[in-house]
Short mmCIF file of C-alpha atoms and ligand atoms in Angstrom, two decimals:
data_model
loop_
_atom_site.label_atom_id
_atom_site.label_comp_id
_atom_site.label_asym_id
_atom_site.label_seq_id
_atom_site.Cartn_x
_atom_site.Cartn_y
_atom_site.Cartn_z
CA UNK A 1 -36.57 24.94 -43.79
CA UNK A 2 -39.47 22.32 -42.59
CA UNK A 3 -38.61 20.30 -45.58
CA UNK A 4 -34.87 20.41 -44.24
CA UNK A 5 -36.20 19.33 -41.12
CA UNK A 6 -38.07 16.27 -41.71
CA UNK A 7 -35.32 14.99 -44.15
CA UNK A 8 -32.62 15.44 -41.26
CA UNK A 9 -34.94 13.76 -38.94
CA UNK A 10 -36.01 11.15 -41.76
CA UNK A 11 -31.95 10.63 -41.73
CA UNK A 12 -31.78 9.12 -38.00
CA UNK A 13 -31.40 5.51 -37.73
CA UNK A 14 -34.10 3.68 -35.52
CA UNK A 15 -32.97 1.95 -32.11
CA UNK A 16 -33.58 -1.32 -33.06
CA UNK A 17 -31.21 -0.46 -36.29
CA UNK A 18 -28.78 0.74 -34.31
CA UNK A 19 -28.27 -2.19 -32.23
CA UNK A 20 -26.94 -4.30 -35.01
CA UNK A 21 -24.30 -1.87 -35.86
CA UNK A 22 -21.30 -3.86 -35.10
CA UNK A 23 -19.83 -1.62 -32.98
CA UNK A 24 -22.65 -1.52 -31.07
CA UNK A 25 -23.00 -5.66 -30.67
CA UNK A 26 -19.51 -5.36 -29.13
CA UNK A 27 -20.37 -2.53 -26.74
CA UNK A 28 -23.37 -5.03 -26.11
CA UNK A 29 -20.62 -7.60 -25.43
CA UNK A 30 -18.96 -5.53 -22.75
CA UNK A 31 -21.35 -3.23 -21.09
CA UNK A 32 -24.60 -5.01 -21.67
CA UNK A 33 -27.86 -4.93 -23.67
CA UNK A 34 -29.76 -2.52 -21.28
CA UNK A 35 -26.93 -0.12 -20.53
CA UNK A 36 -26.33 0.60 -24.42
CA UNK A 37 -29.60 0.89 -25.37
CA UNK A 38 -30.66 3.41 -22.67
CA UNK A 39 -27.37 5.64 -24.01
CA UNK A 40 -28.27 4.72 -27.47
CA UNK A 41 -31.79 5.68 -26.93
CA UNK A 42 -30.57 9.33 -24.99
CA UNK A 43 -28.54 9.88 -27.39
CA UNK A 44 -31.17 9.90 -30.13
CA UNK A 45 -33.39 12.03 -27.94
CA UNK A 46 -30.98 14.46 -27.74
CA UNK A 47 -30.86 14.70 -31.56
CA UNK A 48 -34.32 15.25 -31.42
CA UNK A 49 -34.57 17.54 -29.20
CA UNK A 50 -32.00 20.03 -30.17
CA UNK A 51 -34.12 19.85 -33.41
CA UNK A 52 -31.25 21.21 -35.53
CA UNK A 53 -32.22 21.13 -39.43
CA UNK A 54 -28.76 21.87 -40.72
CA UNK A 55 -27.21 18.65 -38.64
CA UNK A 56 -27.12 15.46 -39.94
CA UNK A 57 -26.76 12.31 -38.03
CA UNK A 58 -23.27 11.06 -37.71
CA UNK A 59 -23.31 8.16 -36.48
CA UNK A 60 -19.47 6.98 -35.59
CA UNK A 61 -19.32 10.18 -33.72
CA UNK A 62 -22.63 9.18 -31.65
CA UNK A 63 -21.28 5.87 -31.21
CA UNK A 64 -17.79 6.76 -30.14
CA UNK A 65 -19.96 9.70 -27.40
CA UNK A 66 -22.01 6.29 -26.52
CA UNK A 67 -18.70 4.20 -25.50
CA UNK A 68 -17.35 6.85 -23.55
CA UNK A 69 -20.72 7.46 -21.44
CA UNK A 70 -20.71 3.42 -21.31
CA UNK A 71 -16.80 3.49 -20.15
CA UNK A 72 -17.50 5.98 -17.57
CA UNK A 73 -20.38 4.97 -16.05
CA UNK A 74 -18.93 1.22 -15.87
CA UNK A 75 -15.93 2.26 -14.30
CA UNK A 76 -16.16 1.32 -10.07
CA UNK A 77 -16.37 4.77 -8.31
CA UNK A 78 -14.13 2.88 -5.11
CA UNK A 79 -10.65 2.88 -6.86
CA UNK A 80 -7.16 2.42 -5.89
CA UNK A 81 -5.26 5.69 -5.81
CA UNK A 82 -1.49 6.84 -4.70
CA UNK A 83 -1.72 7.76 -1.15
CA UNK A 84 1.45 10.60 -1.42
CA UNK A 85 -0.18 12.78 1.37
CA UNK A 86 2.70 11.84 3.58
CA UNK A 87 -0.04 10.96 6.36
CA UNK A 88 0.24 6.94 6.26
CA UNK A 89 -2.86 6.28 7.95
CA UNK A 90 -5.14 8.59 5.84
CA UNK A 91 -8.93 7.95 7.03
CA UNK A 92 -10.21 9.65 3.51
CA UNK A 93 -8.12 6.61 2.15
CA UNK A 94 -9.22 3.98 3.94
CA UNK A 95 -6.55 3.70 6.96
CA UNK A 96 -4.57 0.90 6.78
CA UNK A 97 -3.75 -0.97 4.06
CA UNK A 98 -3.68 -4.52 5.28
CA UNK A 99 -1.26 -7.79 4.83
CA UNK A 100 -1.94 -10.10 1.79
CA UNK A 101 -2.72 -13.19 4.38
CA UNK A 102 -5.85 -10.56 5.32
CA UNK A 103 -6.77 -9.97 2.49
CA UNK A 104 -6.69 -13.91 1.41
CA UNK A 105 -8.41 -14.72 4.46
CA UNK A 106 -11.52 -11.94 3.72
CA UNK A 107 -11.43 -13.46 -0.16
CA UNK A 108 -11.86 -16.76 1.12
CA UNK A 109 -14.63 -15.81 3.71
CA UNK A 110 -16.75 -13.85 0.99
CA UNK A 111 -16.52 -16.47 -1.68
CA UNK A 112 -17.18 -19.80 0.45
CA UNK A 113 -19.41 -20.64 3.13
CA UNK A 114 -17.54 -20.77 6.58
CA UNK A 115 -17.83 -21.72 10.20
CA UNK A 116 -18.89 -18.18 10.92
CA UNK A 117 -21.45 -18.59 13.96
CA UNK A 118 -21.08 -23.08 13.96
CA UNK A 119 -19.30 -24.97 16.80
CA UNK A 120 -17.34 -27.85 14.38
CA UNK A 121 -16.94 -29.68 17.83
CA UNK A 122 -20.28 -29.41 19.08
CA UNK A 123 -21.93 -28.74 15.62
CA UNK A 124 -24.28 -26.39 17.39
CA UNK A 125 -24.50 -22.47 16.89
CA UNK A 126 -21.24 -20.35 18.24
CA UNK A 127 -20.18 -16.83 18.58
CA UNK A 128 -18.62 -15.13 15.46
CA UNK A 129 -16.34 -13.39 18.07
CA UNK A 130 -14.69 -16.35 19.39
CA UNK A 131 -12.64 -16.28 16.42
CA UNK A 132 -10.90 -13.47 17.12
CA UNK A 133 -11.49 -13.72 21.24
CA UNK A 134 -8.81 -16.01 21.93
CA UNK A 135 -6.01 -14.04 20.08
CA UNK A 136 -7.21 -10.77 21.78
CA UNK A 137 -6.52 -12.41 25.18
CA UNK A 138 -3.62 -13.84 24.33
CA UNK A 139 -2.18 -10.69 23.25
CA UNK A 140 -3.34 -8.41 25.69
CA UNK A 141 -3.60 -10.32 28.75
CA UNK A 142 -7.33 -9.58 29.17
CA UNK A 143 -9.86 -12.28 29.92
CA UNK A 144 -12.05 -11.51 27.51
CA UNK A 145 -12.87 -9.40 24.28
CA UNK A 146 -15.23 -8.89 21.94
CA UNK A 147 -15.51 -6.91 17.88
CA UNK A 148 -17.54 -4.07 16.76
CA UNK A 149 -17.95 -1.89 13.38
CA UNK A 150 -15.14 0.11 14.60
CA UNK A 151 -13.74 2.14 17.37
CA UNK A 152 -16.87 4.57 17.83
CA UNK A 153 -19.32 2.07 17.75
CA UNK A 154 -17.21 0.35 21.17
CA UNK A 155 -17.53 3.28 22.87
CA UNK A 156 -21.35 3.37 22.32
CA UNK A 157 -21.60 0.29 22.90
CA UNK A 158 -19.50 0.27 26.44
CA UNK A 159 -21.15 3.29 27.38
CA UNK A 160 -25.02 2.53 26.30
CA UNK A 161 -24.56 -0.85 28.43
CA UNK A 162 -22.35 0.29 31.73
CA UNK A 163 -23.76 3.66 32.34
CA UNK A 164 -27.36 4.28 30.37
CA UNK A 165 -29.30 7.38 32.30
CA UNK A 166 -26.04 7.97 34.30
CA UNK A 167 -22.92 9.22 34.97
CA UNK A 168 -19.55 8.96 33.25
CA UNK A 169 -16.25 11.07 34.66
CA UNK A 170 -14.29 12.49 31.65
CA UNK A 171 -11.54 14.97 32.25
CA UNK A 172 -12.12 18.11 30.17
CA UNK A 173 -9.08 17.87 28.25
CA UNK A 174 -9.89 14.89 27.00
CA UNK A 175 -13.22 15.97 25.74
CA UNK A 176 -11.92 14.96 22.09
CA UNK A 177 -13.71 15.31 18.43
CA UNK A 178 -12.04 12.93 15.64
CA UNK A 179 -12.81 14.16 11.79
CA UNK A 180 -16.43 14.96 11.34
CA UNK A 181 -18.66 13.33 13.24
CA UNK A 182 -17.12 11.53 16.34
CA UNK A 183 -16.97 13.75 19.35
CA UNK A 184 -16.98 11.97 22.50
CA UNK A 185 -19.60 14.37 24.14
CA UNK A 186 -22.04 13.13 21.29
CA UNK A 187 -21.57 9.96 21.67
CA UNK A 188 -21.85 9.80 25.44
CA UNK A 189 -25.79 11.79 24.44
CA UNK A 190 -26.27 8.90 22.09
CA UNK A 191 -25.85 6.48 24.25
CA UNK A 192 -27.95 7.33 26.46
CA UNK A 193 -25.50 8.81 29.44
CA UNK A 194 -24.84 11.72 30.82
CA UNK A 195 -21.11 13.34 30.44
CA UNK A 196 -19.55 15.19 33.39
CA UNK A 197 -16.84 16.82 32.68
CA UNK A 198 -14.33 17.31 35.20
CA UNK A 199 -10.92 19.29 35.49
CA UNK A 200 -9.96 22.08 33.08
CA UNK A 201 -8.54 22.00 29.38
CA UNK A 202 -4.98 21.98 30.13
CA UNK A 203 -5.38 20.64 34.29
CA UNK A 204 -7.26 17.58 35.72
CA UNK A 205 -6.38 16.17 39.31
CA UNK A 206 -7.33 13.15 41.48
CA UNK A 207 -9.23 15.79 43.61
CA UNK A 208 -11.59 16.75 40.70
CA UNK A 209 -13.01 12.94 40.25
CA UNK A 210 -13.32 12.93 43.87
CA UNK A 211 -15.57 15.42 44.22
CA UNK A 212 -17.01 14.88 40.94
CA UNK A 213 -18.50 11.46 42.04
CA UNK A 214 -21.81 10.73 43.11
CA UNK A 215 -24.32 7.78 43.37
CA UNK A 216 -25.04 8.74 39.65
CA UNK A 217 -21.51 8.25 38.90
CA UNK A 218 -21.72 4.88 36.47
CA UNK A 219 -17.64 4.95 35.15
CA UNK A 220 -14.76 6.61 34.86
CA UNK A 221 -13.27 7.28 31.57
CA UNK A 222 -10.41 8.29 30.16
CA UNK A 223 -9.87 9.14 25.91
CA UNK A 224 -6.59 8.66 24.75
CA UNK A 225 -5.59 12.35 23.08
CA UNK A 226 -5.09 10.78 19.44
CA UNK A 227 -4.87 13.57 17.69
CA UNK A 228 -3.77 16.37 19.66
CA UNK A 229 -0.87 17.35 22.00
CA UNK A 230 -1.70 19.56 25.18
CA UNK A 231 1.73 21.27 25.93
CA UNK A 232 3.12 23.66 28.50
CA UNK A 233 1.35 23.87 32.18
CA UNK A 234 -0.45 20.50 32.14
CA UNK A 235 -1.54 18.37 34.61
CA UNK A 236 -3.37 14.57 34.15
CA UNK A 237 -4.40 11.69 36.26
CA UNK A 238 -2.03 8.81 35.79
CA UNK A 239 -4.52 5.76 34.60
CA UNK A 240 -3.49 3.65 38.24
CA UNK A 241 -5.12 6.07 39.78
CA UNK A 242 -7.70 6.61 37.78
CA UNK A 243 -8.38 2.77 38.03
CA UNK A 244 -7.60 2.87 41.94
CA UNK A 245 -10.48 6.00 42.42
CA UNK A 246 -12.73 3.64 40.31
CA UNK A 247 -12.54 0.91 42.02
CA UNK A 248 -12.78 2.10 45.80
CA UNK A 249 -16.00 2.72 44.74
CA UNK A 250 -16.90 -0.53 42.97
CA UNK A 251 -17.11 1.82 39.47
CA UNK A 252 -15.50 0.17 36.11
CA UNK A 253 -12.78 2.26 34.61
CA UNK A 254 -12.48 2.52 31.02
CA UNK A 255 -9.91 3.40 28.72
CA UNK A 256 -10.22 4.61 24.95
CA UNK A 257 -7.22 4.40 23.50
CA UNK A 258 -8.06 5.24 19.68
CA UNK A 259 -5.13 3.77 17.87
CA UNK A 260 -3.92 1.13 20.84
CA UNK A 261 -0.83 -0.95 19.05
CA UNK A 262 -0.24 -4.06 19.92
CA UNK A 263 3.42 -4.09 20.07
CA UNK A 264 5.87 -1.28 21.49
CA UNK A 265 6.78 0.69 18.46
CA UNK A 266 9.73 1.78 20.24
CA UNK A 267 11.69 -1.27 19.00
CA UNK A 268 11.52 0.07 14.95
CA UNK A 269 13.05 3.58 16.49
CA UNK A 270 9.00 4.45 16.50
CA UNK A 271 7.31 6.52 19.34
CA UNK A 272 6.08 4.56 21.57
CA UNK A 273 2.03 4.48 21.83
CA UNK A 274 0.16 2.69 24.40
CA UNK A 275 -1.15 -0.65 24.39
CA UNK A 276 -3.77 -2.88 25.12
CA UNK A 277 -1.67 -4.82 27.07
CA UNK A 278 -0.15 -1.79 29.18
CA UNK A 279 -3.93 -0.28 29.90
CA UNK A 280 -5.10 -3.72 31.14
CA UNK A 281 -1.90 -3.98 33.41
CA UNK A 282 -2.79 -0.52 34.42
CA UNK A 283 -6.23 -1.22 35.91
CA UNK A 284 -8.96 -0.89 33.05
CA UNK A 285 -11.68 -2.44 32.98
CA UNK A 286 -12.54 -2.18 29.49
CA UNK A 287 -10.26 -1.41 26.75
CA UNK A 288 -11.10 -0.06 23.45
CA UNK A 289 -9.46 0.33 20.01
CA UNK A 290 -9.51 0.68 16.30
CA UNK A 291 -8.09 -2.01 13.99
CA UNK A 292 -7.67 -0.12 11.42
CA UNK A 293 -5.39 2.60 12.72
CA UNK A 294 -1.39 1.24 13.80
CA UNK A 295 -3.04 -2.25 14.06
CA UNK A 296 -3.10 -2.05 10.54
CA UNK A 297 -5.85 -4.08 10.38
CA UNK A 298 -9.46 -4.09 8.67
CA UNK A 299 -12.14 -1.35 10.12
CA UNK A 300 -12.96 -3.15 13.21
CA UNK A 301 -13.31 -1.49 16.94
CA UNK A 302 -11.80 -3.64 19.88
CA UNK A 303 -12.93 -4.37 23.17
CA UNK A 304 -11.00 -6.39 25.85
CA UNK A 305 -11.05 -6.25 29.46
CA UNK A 306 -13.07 -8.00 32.29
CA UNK A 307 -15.13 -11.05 31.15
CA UNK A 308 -18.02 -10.14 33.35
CA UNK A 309 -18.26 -7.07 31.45
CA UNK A 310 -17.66 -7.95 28.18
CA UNK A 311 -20.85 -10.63 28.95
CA UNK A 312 -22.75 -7.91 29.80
CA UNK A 313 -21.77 -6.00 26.37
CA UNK A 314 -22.77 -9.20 24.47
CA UNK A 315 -25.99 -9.12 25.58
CA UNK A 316 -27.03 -5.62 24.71
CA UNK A 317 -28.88 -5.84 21.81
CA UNK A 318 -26.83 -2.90 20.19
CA UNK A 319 -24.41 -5.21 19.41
CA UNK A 320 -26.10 -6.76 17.07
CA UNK A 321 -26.81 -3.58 15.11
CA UNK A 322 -22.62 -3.42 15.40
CA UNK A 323 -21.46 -6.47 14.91
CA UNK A 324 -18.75 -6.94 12.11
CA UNK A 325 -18.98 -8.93 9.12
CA UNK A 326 -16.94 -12.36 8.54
CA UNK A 327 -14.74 -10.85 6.04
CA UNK A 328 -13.46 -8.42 8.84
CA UNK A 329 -13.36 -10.86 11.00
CA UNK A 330 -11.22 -12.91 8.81
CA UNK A 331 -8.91 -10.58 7.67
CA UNK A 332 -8.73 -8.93 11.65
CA UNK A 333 -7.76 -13.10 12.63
CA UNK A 334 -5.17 -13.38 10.06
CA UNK A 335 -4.05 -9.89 11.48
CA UNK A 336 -3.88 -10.73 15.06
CA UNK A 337 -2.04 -14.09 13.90
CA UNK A 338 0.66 -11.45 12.87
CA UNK A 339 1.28 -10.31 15.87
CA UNK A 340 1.96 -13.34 17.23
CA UNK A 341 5.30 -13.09 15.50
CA UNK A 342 6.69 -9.75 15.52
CA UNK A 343 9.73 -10.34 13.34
CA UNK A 344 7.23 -11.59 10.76
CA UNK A 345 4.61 -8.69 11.44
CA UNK A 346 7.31 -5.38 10.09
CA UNK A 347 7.85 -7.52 7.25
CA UNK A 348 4.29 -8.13 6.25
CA UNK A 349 2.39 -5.14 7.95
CA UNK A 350 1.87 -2.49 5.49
CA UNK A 351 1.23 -0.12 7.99
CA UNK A 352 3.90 -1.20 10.05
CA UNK A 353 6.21 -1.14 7.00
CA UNK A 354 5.45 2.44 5.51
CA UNK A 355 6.05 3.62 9.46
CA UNK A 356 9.82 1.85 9.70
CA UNK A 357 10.70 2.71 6.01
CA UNK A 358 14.08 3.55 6.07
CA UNK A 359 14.98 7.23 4.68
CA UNK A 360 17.95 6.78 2.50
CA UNK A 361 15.33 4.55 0.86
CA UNK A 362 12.96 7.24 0.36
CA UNK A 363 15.45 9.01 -1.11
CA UNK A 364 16.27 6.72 -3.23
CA UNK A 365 12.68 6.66 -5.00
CA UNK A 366 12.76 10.34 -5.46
CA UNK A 367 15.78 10.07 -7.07
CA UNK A 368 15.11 7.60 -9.20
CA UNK A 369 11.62 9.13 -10.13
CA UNK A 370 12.61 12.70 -10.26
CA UNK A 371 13.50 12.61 -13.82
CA UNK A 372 10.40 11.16 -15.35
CA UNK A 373 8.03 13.21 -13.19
CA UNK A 374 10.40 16.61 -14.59
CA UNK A 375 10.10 15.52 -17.97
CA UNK A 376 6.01 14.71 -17.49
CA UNK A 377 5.32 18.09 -16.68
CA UNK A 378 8.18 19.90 -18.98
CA UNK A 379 7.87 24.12 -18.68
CA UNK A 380 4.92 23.56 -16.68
CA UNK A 381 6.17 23.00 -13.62
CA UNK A 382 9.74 22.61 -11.76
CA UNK A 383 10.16 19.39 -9.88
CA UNK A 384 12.60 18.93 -6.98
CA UNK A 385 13.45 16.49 -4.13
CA UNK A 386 12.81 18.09 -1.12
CA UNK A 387 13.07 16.69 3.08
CA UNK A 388 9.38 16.79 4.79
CA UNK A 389 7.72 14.78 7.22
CA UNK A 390 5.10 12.26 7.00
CA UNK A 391 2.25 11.62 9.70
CA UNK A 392 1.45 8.37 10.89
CA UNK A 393 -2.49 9.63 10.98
CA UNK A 394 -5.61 8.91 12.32
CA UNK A 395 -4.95 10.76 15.35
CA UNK A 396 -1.72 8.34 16.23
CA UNK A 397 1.19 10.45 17.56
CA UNK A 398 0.03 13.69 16.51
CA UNK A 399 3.52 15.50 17.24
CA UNK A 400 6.12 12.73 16.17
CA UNK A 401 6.33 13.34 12.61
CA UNK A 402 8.74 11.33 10.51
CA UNK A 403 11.62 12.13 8.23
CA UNK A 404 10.68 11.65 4.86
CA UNK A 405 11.46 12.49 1.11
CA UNK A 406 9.30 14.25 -1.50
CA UNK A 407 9.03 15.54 -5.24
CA UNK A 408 8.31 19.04 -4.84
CA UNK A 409 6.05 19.94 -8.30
CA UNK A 410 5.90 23.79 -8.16
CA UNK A 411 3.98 25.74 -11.26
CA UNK A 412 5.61 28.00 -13.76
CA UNK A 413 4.44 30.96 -14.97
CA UNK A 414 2.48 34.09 -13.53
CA UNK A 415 -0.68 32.65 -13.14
CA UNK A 416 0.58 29.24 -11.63
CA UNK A 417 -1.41 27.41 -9.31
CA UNK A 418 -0.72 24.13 -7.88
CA UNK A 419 -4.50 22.79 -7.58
CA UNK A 420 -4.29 22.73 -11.29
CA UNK A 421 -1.34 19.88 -11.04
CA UNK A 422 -3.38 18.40 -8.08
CA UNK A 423 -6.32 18.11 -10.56
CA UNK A 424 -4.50 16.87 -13.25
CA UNK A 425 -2.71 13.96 -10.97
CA UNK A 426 -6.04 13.08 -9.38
CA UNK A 427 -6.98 12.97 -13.10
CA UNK A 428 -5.01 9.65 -14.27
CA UNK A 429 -6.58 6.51 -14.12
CA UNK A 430 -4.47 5.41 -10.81
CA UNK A 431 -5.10 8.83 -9.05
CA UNK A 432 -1.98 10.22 -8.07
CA UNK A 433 -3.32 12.33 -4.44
CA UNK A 434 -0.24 14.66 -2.70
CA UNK A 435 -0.46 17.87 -0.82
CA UNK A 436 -0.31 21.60 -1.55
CA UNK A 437 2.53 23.40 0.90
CA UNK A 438 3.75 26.92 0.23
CA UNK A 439 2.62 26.84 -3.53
CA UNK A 440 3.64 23.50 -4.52
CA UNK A 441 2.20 20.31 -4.70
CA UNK A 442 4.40 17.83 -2.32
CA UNK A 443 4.50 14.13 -3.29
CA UNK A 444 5.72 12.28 -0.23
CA UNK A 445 6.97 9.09 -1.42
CA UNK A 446 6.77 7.04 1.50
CA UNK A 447 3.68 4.94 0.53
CA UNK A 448 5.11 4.35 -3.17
CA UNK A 449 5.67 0.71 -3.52
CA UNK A 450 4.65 0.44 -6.76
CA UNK A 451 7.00 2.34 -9.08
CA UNK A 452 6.15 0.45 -12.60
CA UNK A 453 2.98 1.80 -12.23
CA UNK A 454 3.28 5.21 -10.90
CA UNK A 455 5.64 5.66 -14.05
CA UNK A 456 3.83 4.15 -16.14
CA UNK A 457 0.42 6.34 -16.09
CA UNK A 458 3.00 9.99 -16.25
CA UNK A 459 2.73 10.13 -20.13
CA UNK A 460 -0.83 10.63 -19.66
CA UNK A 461 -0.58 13.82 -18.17
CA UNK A 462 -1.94 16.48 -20.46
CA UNK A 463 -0.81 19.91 -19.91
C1 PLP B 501 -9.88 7.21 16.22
C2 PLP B 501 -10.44 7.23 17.57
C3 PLP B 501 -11.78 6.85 17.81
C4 PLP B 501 -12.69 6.43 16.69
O1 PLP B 501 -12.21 5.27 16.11
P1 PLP B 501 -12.86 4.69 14.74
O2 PLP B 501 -12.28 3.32 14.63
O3 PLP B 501 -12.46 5.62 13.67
O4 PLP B 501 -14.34 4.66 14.95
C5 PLP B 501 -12.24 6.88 19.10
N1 PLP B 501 -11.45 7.26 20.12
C6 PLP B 501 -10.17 7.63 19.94
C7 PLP B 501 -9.35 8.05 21.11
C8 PLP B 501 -9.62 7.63 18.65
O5 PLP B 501 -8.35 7.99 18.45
#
């Protein structure tokens, strides 16, 4: 038995003899010295360790183990997938997907120095917004405006400067939490103010922020209700009046508006969803937005409004701590450039493109794809077109859903369960991600652009 022992462990090869194994040099090649001989070297401790007498060392099979590891572990864990949720601006999949010029514009910004904070016709220091500034104006009629990390980080920001140890008006129906962390009542605590809520859940009137106000009073606010609908017996203040109460008293009013697209979607047959433009006509003094949500832009949060204001944002030190890179600030320029040209922007918006697909198009891919996804999963599963309705997401237009075509996949057999098909799509190397309704697993297909390759990966599929 010990005799067996030392023989089998006699019979492993040492590291260093390992490493000129050809198949190992290539692995070298494409992984790396130190990555292949830290799984080299684990896998020999393993041997070890399990201290077997009876199993010899078999090398090709340890090697082939090694490659896999190496494979795995080399493969980037941020990865494209299929968004075929049917929810177009899906926050878990990074939002908006945005134009090639963007994406050109952020390449170029990462990979060569540029005139990020440098006046070329002073050639002293500038302001990394002023890139962007001019655009923002220009577009929504404010005098000034100014880029943050995103959306939540310009309400901090707005709030921690305009209202710190004070007041801020919020009507209780607008009191809002988006996904996880961002509730507006936590945020207001963050930065450094003091919420009062005023109204009820389902009625706010002028008469509430009246009485409401006080010499603490620092703003009035109002949150766009992104992702929610309040129906039935409801009562709001219209944002004119919101603005007039404000101002009587010399108080800034400020308007979240979450998604905020530039453009009237109303033209594409789209619900329409307030803009910039239409909140600074209405009286705000500050404005904020995402640019990732219908802007279809990168992650960015928006601020326009009053240029006294805005100053006064600059200068808080917190903005600093949330200012945006320059490849977001590229790729938000090349964005807002866009706009400038609406007939160009549906072509070459992504977001704005998935939104205005048309539906006999839709169709049309399920059709064509039915087939091969049928034949993928054989018995295992029936696959059918069926009508549903995508989201646009991230809180836009929570009740306007659109019209929309699907491949229903729906298990076979007693024990069927559709999070086994949702494991095994999220399983291929472009993971395919749907949605589990009444027992099957819905792929909307109107964020498929890229057939080839959706077909391409289905013979994978192991049953
Ligand atoms: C989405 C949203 C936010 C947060 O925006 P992010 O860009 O995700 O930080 C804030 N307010 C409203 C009204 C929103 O809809």
């Amino acid at each position: 038995m010990l005799n067996a022992a030392r023989s089998a462990r006699r019979a492993i090869p040492s590291l260093d003899r390992l490493l000129q194994d050809p198949a190992v040099l290539t692995l070298v090649g494409v992984h790396g010295r130190a990555r292949v001989k830290a799984q080299l070297s684990a896998a020999l401790d393993a041997f070890r360790a399990a201290d077997d007498p009876a199993a010899a060392f078999d090398q090709p099979a340890v090697l082939q183990t090694c490659a896999a590891a190496l494979a795995r572990e080399a493969a980037p864990s941020l990865k494209p997938v299929f968004n075929l949720t049917g929810t177009v601006l899906h926050t878990n999949l990074g939002r908006a997907l945005v134009p090639t010029c963007a994406a050109e514009a952020a390449f170029t910004a990462m990979t060569r120095a540029v005139n990020l904070e440098f006046d070329l016709d002073g050639g002293k220091r500038g302001e990394r917004d002023s890139h962007v500034e001019k655009l923002l104006m220009e577009l929504t009629g404010a005098e000034a405006a100014l880029v943050v990390n995103n959306d939540a980080a310009a309400v901090f920001l707005v709030l921690n400067t305009l209202a710190p140890k004070r007041e801020v008006l919020v009507s209780r129906g607008e009191l809002i939490e988006i996904g996880g962390a961002f509730r507006m009542p936590d945020i207001m605590a963050r930065a450094g103010c003091k919420l009062r809520e005023v109204g009820t859940t389902n009625r706010t009137h002028a008469k509430d922020y009246v009485e409401a106000m006080g010499p603490r009073t620092a703003a009035i606010m109002k949150v766009h209700a992104s992702n929610y609908a309040i129906q039935g017996f409801t009562a709001e203040v219209a944002e004119p009046e919101l603005a007039a109460l404000a101002h009587e008293r010399g108080l800034p009013f400020i308007n979240d508006l979450g998604s905020g697209m530039l453009v009237d979607l109303a033209q594409w047959g789209l619900p329409h969803e307030p803009t910039p433009q239409e909140a600074i006509a209405e009286g705000a003094d500050l404005v904020t937005f995402s640019g990732d949500k219908l802007l279809g832009g990168p992650q960015a949060g928006l601020i326009v409004g009053r240029k006294d204001l805005v100053a006064k944002l600059r200068r808080n030190p917190m903005k600093r701590a949330l200012r945006v890179d320059k490849m977001t600030l590229a790729a938000l320029e090349a964005v807002l450039r866009l706009y400038r040209d609406p007939d160009r922007l549906v072509r070459e918006l992504p977001a704005l493109a998935a939104l205005t697909r048309p539906l006999v198009d839709i169709e049309a891919v399920a059709a064509r794809l039915r087939p091969a996804v049928a034949a993928a999963f054989g018995d295992a599963a029936a696959v059918t077109q069926v009508a549903v309705k995508s989201q646009i997401g991230s809180g836009s237009l929570p009740v306007d859903l659109l019209p929309s075509a699907a491949l229903s996949i729906r298990p076979a057999g007693k024990r069927a369960n559709p999070e086994k098909i949702a494991a095994q799509l999220r399983a291929l190397p472009v993971p395919v991600i749907g949605r589990i309704h009444d027992g099957a697993l819905l792929l909307d297909l109107r964020c498929l652009d890229d057939e080839p390759e959706f077909l391409a990966q289905l013979q994978q599929l192991k049953n």
